[in-house]
Coordinates of C-alpha atoms and ligand atoms in Angstrom, one line a residue:
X1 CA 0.0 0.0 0.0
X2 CA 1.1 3.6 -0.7
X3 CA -0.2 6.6 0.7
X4 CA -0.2 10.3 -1.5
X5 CA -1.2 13.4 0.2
X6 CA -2.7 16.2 -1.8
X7 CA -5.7 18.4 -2.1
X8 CA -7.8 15.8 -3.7
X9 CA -10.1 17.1 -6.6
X10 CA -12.5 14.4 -8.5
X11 CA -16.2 14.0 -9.5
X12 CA -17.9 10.4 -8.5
X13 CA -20.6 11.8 -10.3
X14 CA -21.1 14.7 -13.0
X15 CA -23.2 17.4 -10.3
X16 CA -20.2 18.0 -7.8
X17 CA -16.8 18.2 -7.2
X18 CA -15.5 15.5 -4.3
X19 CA -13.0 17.8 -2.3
X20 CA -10.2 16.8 0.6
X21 CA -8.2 19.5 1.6
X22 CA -4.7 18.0 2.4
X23 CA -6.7 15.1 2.2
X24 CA -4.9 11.1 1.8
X25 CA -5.6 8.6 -1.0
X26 CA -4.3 4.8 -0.2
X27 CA -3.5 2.8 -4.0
X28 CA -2.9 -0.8 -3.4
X29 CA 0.4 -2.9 -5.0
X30 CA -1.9 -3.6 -8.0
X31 CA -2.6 0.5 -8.6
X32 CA -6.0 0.4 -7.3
X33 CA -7.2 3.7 -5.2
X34 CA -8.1 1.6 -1.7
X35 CA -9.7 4.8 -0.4
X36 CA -9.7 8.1 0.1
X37 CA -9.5 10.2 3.6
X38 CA -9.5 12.7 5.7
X39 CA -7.8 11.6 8.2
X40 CA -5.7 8.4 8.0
X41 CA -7.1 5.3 9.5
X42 CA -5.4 3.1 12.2
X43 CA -5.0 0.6 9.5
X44 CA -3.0 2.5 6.9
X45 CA -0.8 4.4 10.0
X46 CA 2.3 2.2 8.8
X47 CA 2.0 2.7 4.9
X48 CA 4.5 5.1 3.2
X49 CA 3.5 8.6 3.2
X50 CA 4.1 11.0 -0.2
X51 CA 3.5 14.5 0.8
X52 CA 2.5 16.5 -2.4
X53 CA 2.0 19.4 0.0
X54 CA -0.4 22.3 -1.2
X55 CA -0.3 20.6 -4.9
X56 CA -3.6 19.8 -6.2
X57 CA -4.1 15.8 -7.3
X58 CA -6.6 15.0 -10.2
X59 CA -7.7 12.6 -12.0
X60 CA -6.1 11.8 -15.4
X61 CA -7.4 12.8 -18.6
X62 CA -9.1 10.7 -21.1
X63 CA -8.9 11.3 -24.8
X64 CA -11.8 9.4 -26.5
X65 CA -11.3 10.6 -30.1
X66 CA -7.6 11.7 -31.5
X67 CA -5.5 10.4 -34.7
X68 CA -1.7 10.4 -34.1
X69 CA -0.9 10.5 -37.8
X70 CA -2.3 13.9 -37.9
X71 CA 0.0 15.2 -34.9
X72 CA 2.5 17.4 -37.3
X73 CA -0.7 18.9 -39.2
X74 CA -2.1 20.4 -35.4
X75 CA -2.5 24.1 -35.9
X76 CA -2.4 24.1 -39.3
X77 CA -4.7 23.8 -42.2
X78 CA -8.2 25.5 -40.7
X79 CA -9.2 27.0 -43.8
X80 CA -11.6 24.5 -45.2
X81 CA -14.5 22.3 -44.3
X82 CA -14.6 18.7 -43.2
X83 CA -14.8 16.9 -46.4
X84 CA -12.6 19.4 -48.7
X85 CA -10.0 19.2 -45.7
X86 CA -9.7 15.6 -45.9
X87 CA -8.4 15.3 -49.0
X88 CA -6.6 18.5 -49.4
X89 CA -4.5 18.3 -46.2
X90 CA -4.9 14.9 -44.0
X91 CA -5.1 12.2 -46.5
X92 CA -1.5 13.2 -48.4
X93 CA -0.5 13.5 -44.7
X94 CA -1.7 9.7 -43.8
X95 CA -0.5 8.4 -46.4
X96 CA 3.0 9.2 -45.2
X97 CA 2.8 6.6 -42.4
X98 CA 3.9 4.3 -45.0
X99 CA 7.7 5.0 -43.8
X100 CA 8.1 3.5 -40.5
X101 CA 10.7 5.9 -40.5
X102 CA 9.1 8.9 -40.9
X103 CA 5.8 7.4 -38.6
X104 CA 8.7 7.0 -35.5
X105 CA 9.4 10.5 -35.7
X106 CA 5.7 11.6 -35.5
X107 CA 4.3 8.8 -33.2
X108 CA 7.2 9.8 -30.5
X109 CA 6.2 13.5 -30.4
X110 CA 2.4 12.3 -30.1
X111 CA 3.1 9.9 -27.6
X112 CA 5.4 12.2 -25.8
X113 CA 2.5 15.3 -25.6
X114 CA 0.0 12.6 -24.3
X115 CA 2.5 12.2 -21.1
X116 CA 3.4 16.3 -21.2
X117 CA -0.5 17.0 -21.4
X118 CA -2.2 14.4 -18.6
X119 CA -3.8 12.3 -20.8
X120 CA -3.3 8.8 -19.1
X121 CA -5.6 6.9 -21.5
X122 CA -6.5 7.6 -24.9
X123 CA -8.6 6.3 -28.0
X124 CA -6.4 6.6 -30.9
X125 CA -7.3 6.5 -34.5
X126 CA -3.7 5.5 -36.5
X127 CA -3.6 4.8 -40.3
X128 CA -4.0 1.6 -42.5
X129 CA -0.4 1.1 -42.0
X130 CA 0.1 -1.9 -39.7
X131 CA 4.0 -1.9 -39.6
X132 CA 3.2 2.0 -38.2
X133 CA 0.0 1.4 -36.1
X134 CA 1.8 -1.5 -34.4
X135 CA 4.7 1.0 -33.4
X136 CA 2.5 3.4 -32.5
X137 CA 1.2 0.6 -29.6
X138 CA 4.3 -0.2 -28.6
X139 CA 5.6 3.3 -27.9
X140 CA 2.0 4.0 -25.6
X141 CA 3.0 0.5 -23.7
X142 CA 6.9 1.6 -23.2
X143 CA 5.3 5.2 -21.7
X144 CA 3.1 3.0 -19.5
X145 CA 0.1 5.0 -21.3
X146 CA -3.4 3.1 -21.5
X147 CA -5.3 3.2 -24.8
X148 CA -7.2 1.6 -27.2
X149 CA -5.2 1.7 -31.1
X150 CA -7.2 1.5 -34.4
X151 CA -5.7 0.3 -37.4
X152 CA -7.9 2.6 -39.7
X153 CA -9.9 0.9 -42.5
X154 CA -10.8 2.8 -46.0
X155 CA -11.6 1.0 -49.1
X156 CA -13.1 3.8 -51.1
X157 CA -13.6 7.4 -51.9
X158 CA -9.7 8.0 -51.2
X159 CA -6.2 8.4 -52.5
X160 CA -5.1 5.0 -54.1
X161 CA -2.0 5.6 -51.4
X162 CA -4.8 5.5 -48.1
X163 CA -6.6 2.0 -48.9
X164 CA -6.6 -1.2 -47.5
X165 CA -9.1 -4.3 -48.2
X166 CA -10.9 -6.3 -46.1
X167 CA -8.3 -8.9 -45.4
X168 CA -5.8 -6.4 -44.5
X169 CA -8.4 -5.2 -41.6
X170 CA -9.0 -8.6 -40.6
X171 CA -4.8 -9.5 -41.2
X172 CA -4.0 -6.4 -39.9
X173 CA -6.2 -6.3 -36.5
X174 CA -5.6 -9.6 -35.3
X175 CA -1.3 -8.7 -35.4
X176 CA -2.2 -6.0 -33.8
X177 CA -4.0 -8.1 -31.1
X178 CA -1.2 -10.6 -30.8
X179 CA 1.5 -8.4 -30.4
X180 CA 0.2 -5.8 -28.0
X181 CA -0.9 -8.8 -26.3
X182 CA 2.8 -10.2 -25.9
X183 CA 4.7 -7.1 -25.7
X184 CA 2.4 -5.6 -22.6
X185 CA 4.2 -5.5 -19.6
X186 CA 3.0 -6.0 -16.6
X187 CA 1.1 -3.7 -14.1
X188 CA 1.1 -1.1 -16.5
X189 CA -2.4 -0.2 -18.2
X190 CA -3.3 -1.4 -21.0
X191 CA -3.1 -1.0 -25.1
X192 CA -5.5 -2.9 -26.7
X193 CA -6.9 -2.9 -30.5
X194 CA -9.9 -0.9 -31.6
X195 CA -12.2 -1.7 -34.8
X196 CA -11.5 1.7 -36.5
X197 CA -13.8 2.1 -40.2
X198 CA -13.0 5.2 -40.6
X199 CA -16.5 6.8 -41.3
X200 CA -19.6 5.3 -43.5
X201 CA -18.0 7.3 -47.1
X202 CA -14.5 5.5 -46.7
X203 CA -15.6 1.7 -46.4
X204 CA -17.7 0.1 -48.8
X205 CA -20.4 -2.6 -47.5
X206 CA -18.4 -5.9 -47.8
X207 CA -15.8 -3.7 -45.0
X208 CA -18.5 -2.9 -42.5
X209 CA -19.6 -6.4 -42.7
X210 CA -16.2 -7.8 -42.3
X211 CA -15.8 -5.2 -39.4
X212 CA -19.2 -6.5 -37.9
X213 CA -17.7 -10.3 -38.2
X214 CA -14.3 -9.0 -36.2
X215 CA -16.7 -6.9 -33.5
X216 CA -18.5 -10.4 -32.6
X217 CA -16.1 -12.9 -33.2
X218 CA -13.0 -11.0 -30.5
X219 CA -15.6 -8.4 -28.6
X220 CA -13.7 -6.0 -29.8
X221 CA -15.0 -2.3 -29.7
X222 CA -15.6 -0.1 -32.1
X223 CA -14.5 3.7 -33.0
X224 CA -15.9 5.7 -35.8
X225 CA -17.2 9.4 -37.0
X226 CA -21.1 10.0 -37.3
X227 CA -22.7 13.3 -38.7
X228 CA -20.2 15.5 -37.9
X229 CA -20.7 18.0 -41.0
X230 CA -24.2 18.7 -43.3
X231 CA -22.6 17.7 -46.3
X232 CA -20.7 14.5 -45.0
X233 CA -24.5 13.8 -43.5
X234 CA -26.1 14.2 -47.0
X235 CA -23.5 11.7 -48.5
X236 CA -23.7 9.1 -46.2
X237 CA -27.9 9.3 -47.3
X238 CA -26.7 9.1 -50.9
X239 CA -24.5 6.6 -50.1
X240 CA -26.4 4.3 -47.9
X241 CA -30.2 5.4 -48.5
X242 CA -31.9 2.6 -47.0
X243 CA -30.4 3.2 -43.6
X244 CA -32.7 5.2 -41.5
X245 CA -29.9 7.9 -40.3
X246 CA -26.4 8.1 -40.4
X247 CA -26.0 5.7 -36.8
X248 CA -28.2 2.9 -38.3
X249 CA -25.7 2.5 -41.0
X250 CA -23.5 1.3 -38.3
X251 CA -26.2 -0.6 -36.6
X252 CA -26.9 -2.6 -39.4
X253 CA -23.5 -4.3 -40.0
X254 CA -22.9 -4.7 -36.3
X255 CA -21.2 -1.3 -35.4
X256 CA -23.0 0.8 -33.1
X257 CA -23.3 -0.8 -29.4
X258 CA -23.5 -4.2 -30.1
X259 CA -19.6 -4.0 -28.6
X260 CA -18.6 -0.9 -26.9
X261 CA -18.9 2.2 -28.8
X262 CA -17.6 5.2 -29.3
X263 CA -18.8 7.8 -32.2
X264 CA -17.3 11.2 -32.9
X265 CA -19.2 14.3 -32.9
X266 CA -23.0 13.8 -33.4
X267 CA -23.3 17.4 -33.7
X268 CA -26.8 17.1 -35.6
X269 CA -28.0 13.9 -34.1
X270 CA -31.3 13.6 -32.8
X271 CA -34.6 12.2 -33.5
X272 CA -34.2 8.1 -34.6
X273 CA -30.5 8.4 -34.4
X274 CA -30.5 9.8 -30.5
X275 CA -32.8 6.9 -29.9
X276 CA -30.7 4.6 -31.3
X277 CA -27.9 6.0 -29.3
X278 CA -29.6 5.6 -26.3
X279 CA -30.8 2.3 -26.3
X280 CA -27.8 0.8 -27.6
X281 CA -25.6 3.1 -25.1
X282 CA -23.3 4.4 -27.6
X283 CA -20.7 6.7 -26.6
X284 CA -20.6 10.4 -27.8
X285 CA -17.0 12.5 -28.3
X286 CA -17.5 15.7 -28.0
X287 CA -14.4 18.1 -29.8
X288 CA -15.9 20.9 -29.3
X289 CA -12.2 22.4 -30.8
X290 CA -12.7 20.3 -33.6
X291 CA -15.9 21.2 -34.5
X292 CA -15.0 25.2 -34.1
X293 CA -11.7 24.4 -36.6
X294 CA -13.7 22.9 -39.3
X295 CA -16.9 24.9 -39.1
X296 CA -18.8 21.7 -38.0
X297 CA -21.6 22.9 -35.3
X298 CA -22.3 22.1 -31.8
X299 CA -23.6 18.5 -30.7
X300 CA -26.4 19.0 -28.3
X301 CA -24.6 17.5 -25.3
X302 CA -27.3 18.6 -22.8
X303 CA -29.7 16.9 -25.0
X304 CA -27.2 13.5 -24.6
X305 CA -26.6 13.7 -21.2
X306 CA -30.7 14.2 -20.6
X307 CA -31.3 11.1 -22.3
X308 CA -28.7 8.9 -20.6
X309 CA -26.6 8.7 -24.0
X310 CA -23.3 8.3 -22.4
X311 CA -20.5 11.6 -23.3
X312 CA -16.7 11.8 -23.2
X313 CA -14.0 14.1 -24.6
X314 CA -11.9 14.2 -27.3
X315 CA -9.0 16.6 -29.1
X316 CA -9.7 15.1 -32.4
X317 CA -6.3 16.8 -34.1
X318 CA -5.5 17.6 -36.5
X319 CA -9.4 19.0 -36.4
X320 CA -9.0 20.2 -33.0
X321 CA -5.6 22.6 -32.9
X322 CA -4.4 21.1 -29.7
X323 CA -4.2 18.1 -27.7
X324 CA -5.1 19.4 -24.4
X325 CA -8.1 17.7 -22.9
X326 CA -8.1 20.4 -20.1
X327 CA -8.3 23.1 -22.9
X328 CA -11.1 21.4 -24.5
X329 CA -12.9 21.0 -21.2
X330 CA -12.8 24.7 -21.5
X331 CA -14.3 24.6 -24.7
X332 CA -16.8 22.2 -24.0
X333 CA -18.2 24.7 -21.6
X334 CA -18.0 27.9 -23.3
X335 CA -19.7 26.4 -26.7
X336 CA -22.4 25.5 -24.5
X337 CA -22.8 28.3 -23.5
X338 CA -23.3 29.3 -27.0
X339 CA -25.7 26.6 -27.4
X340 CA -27.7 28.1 -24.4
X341 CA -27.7 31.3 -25.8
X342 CA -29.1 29.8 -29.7
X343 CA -31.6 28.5 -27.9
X344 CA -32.8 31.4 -26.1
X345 CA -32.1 29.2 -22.6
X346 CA -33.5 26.3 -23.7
X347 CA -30.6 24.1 -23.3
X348 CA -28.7 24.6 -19.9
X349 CA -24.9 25.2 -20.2
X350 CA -22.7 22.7 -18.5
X351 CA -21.3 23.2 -15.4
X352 CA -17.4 22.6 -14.3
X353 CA -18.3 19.6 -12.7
X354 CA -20.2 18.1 -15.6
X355 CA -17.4 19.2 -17.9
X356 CA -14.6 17.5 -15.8
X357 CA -16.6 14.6 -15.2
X358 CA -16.8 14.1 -19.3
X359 CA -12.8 14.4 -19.3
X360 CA -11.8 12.3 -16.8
X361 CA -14.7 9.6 -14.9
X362 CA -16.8 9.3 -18.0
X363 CA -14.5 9.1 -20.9
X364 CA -12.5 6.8 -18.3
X365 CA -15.3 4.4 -18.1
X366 CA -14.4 3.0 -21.6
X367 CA -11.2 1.6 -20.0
X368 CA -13.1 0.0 -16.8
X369 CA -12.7 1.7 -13.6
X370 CA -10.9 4.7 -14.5
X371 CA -11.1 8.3 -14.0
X372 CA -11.9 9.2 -10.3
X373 CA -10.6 8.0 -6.9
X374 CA -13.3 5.9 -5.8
X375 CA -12.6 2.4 -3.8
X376 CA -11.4 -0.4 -7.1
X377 CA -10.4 2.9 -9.5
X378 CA -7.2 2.7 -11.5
X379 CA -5.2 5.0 -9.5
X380 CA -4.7 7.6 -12.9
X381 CA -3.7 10.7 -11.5
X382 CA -1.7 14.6 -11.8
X383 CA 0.0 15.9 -9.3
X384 CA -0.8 20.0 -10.2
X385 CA 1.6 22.9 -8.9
X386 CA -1.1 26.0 -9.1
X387 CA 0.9 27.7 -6.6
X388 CA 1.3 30.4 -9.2
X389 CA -2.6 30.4 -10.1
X390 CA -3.2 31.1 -6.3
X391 CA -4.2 34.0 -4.1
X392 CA -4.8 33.5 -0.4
X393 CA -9.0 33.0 0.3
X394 CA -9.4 31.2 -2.6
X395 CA -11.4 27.5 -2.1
X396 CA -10.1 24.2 -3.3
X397 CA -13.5 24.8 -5.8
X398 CA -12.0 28.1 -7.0
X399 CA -8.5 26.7 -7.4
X400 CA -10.1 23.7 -9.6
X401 CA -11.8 26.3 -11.6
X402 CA -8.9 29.0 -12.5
X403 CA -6.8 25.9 -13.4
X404 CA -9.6 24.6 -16.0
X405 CA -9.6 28.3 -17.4
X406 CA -5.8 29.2 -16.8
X407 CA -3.7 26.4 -16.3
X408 CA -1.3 24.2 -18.5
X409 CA 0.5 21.1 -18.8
X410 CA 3.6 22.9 -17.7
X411 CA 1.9 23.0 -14.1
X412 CA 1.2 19.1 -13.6
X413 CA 4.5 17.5 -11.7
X414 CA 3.5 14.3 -11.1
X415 CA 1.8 11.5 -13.5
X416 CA 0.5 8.4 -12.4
X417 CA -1.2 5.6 -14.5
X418 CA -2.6 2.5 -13.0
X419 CA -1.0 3.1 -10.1
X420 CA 2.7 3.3 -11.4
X421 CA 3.9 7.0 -11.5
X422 CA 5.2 7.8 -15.1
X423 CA 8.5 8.7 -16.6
X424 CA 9.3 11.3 -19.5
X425 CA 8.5 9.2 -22.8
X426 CA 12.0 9.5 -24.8
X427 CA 11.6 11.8 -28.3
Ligands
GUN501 N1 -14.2 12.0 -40.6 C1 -13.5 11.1 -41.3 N2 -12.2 11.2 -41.1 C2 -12.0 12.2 -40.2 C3 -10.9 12.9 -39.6 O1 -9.7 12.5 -39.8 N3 -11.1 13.9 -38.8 C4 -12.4 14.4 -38.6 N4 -12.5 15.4 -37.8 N5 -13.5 13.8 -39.1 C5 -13.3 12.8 -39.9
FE502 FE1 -11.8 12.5 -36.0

């Protein structure tokens, strides 16, 4: 057992903030939180004490929706819309992950940023590569990083460079599977395969049925994009008109809850496709910087959240310009307050606690017990030096809030993941 002392931040549910001042949380030998207290017990009075002093200790970010391959195009590129942005600036730059070479040099930075940023687990589209995608994995399992690593499928509408068949998904994913499997090491979270068709207009219907097969025949989860942008929307109804909406494309071949779920943006969803979402408990990401980048809109999160669709996080670069998740926990509050104001009140804005508990307890869900500091939790936390951010009178509560607003990755000291605290990745 070890013992960490901190002012402990965290949200065991989305309506408040869980606050100890100087407070103690107890992680077991196998990185699991124990507890947390106010005062220590008689039974954990022998157990190693870290004092963190007036630091703040956090929860560690989850990413639900990012591509690597896209890490040297962040902040770059914002002039266009979704569909003409694909295939002017992030296609020719996927296609470079042909070079293992050149895809080292990329994934190291990414994977490096994760660490620098907080983000202890992540859900990470790669390319079709599988010499790259496989690196990719075994760089997040060297940091001690947990995530979930898609080998991306695309058998039409793209460059002849950015396509891959059927049997390469199926060849592809199960190395993937096998060799993350053996190369894991032990106690450290872990990296697992993801079903990853990139979205409805890149894979033909033979892929999303062989996607469906993989989903049921390994319980593997699935990671996708749904109606992210009005014109995307209106080519996926060209392009598969007998679905009812966009989701139900997915539905049909397997691919929308029938394994866990997650689907990017839904900024227009509602009606049959909310529905859909509900009852099959489909996860939303919400890149909220994304959607601002490429002109997308603004998913109706309160309108998820009401109906019990489950919401997370993501960055979503190259869309998004950054791969903070506090930053787009920033965003993710003001655009609803934008969303409140369209609707003339209508739609309540998010709170900070709802917001954090998307970036940390709920987008850790995907990965088990992860995200918050309750008893059996992966132990996934950031030790956060705001001493700078700080004025005397201020409450834990304020402090939490200046450093969503005002604080950066520069301020977090500490890093743990699954218990183990986290060195510097090497570049
Ligand atoms: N839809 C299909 N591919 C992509 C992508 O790479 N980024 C975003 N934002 N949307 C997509
Ligand atoms: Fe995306």
């Amino acid at each position: 057992m070890k013992i960490y002392r901190a002012n402990i931040i965290f949200t065991p549910s989305a309506e408040r903030f869980e606050v100890l001042e100087r407070g103690y949380v107890a992680v077991t030998d196998d990185g699991l939180v124990e507890g947390t207290y106010q005062q220590l017990p008689p039974h954990l009075q022998s157990a190693p004490i870290t004092d963190y002093g007036d630091m703040l200790l956090i929860p560690g970010f989850a990413d639900l929706h990012v591509h690597a391959p896209q890490y040297r195009n962040m902040g770059l590129a914002m002039d266009l819309e979704l569909l003409p942005w694909l295939n002017t600036y992030t296609f020719p730059e996927e296609q470079k992950f042909a070079d293992c070479a050149y895809a080292e040099k990329i994934y190291r930075r990414f994977v490096h940023e994760l660490w620098m940023q907080g983000t202890m687990r992540s859900a990470i589209f790669a390319t079709i590569h599988q010499e790259a995608t496989l690196l990719l994995g075994r760089l997040l399992q060297e940091a001690g990083l947990g995530a979930y690593v898609g080998l991306v499928g695309m058998n039409r509408n793209c460059p002849d460079g950015l396509r891959n068949s059927s049997e390469e998904v199926v060849a592809g994913t199960e190395r993937l599977m096998q060799e993350l499997a053996a190369s894991g090491r032990e106690g450290y979270a872990p990296v697992q395969a993801i079903l990853t068709p990139r979205f409805v207009p890149s894979c033909t219907e033979e892929m999303l049925d062989t996607y469906g097969r993989l989903a049921q025949q390994y319980h593997l989860p699935v990671q996708s994009h749904l109606s992210e942008n009005v014109r995307e929307i209106a080519w996926v109804k060209s392009l598969e008109p007998d679905a009812e909406t966009y989701g139900h494309a997915y539905y049909r071949y397997g691919l929308f809850g029938q394994t866990p779920t997650l689907m990017a943006h839904c900024c227009y969803t509602d009606g049959a496709e909310l529905e859909l979402m509900k009852k099959q408990q489909v996860m939303v990401v919400h890149c909220p910087t994304s959607n601002c980048n490429l002109a997308s809109g603004m998913a109706p999160v309160r309108t998820f959240l009401d109906n019990g669709v489950p919401v997370a996080l993501g960055t979503d670069i190259s869309g998004g310009n950054h791969l903070s998740v506090l930053r787009v926990i920033q965003y993710a509050l003001q655009v609803s307050k934008l969303q409140y104001a369209a609707t003339k009140g209508n739609k309540a804005f998010l709170t900070l606690s709802e917001a954090f508990y998307l970036a940390t307890k709920s987008g850790g869900s995907f990965f088990g017990k992860v995200g918050s500091f309750e008893p059996g939790y992966a132990f996934d936390a950031l030790v956060v030096d705001d001493s700078y951010l700080n004025f005397a009178g201020y409450s834990l509560l304020n402090r939490i809030e200046r450093y969503v607003y005002l604080g950066d990755d520069r301020d977090i000291k500490h890093r743990f993941c699954n218990g183990k605290e986290l060195a510097e990745p090497k570049m």
